Amino acid sequence: MLAPGRYSATCEASPNIALVKYWGQRIPEYNVPYNSSLSLTLDGLATRTRVAFDPDLPADTLELNGTPVDGGPREDVSRFLDLFRERIRRPWHAEVVSRNNFPTASGMASSASGFAALAGAAMGALGLHWGPRNLSRYARRGSGSAARSIYGGFVLWRAGHRWDGTDSYAVPFRGPEHWPEFRDIACLVDAAPVKSVRSQEAMQRSVATSPVFERRQNQLRRRLMRMRSAIDRRDAGSLFPLIMEECDSFREVCETTDPPLDYLTAASRAILDEVRSINRDEGRPVAAYTHDAGAHVHVFTTAPHAPALARRLGALPGVRETRILRPGPGVRWIRPAGSKDPTVKLWGR
Ligand code: DP6
């Protein structure tokens, strides 16, 4: 048992973008999905979070990007930290200070990097000697997609079968070094509506009302298998059509949800059209679009095509910014300032 004292740690995590989407929960209370999903963790974007547990604190506090935050987000963080308090059997509150180096809730999956970094920092602060699978399990409880941000590169989140969801966690599929030429052009569009409904609620509405939800589930196993094999072979020509097929299937489920979930703006749709026409002009798939529950679009390609493609997409009306991103790392712990090697990486990634 931990003796009373101040226990703190800092952890950094990067967002991930799903190639096979998590959309639908078998056990909503624990964010346990119906289907396994596959993602790419992105370089250059990060959430850095410091957690300090302290028996003298009267309540949890949250500072996000330099501003104290109350209400919903703080309550989410508190509920999440309860899992750690239960684990150590101590009621200590914590001070949480978190900063993103990219716009929060901009469709760049800040909840994934946010809860992965928070889980890592809480684990580090309390000196819990967990492996990555258990950390992924915990991160999942904060935000489903956070389960995948524990690892770098291409990551597989196994849905699992158990009634209590304990076999639902992510595992590394291929590290960031596997396909160094892989690129994601993140296209940020203007006037992206701030997520009004949380994905967790939206996806349950899809499960209950979309007439194509079940058909999609039946297609996913085979699509995932084919994607894994294309990634293994670094075969963009096979992978890119599968990524777009999956994105279209996810969008169809959203659009047939009652009431419909429409995440895209005119600019997002223009990006999808542009990618289709680039591939037609080239006579082969050189790029693939995908998007999550938001208006920003991610366009995958390989390094030689990235600069020209980013310029072309960036010139479309309503596209505010494009950023070329590479496969990125998993969670890493940061030593306090002044120490010789500030970044401590665990688990080899
Ligand atoms: C469409 O796990 O991010 O991005 O916690 O409500 O934010 P919230 O849910 P989250 O849902 C992710 C849904 C998705 C697909 C995916 O990332 O697999």
PDB file of C-alpha atoms and ligand atoms in Angstrom, residues 16-18 20-23 31 37 111-112 142-146 148 157 195 198-201 203 250 291-293, ligand 1:
ATOM      1  CA  ASN A  16      -4.556   7.770 -33.869  1.00  0.00           C
ATOM      2  CA  ILE A  17      -6.729   7.624 -36.951  1.00  0.00           C
ATOM      3  CA  ALA A  18      -8.808   4.515 -37.570  1.00  0.00           C
ATOM      4  CA  VAL A  20     -11.147   0.131 -39.574  1.00  0.00           C
ATOM      5  CA  LYS A  21     -13.575   2.059 -37.397  1.00  0.00           C
ATOM      6  CA  TYR A  22     -14.812   1.327 -33.908  1.00  0.00           C
ATOM      7  CA  TRP A  23     -18.515   2.140 -34.084  1.00  0.00           C
ATOM      8  CA  ASN A  31     -16.451   0.926 -23.928  1.00  0.00           C
ATOM      9  CA  SER A  37     -10.504  -2.035 -35.243  1.00  0.00           C
ATOM     10  CA  SER A 111      -9.873  12.085 -26.641  1.00  0.00           C
ATOM     11  CA  ALA A 112      -7.668   9.181 -27.789  1.00  0.00           C
ATOM     12  CA  GLY A 142     -11.815   6.715 -20.711  1.00  0.00           C
ATOM     13  CA  SER A 143     -12.342   6.709 -24.474  1.00  0.00           C
ATOM     14  CA  GLY A 144     -12.530   3.590 -26.629  1.00  0.00           C
ATOM     15  CA  SER A 145     -10.072   4.820 -29.234  1.00  0.00           C
ATOM     16  CA  ALA A 146      -7.530   5.668 -26.496  1.00  0.00           C
ATOM     17  CA  ARG A 148      -5.029   2.101 -29.455  1.00  0.00           C
ATOM     18  CA  TRP A 157      -7.721  -3.314 -30.983  1.00  0.00           C
ATOM     19  CA  LYS A 195     -18.874  17.393 -31.688  1.00  0.00           C
ATOM     20  CA  ARG A 198     -20.310  12.196 -27.867  1.00  0.00           C
ATOM     21  CA  SER A 199     -19.261   9.366 -30.141  1.00  0.00           C
ATOM     22  CA  GLN A 200     -20.144   6.880 -27.424  1.00  0.00           C
ATOM     23  CA  GLU A 201     -23.787   7.984 -27.536  1.00  0.00           C
ATOM     24  CA  MET A 203     -22.652   4.946 -32.009  1.00  0.00           C
ATOM     25  CA  PHE A 250     -18.936   3.789 -41.651  1.00  0.00           C
ATOM     26  CA  HIS A 291     -12.695  10.571 -41.553  1.00  0.00           C
ATOM     27  CA  ASP A 292     -13.984   9.965 -38.050  1.00  0.00           C
ATOM     28  CA  ALA A 293     -17.000  11.477 -36.329  1.00  0.00           C
TER      29      ALA A 293
HETATM   30  C1  DP6 B   1     -15.401   7.374 -35.333  1.00  0.00           C
HETATM   31  O1  DP6 B   1     -13.528   6.427 -28.661  1.00  0.00           O
HETATM   32  O2  DP6 B   1     -13.290   8.675 -29.668  1.00  0.00           O
HETATM   33  O3  DP6 B   1     -13.379   7.852 -34.216  1.00  0.00           O
HETATM   34  O4  DP6 B   1     -14.896   8.785 -26.276  1.00  0.00           O
HETATM   35  O5  DP6 B   1     -16.993   9.540 -27.370  1.00  0.00           O
HETATM   36  O6  DP6 B   1     -14.777  10.423 -28.126  1.00  0.00           O
HETATM   37  P1  DP6 B   1     -15.519   9.281 -27.518  1.00  0.00           P
HETATM   38  O7  DP6 B   1     -15.433   8.046 -28.529  1.00  0.00           O
HETATM   39  P2  DP6 B   1     -14.189   7.534 -29.323  1.00  0.00           P
HETATM   40  O8  DP6 B   1     -14.928   7.001 -30.664  1.00  0.00           O
HETATM   41  C2  DP6 B   1     -14.198   6.799 -31.827  1.00  0.00           C
HETATM   42  C3  DP6 B   1     -15.071   6.647 -33.011  1.00  0.00           C
HETATM   43  C4  DP6 B   1     -14.372   6.878 -34.344  1.00  0.00           C
HETATM   44  C5  DP6 B   1     -13.785   5.590 -34.909  1.00  0.00           C
HETATM   45  C6  DP6 B   1     -12.494   5.117 -34.321  1.00  0.00           C
HETATM   46  O9  DP6 B   1     -11.666   5.902 -33.861  1.00  0.00           O
HETATM   47  O10 DP6 B   1     -12.286   3.892 -34.389  1.00  0.00           O
END
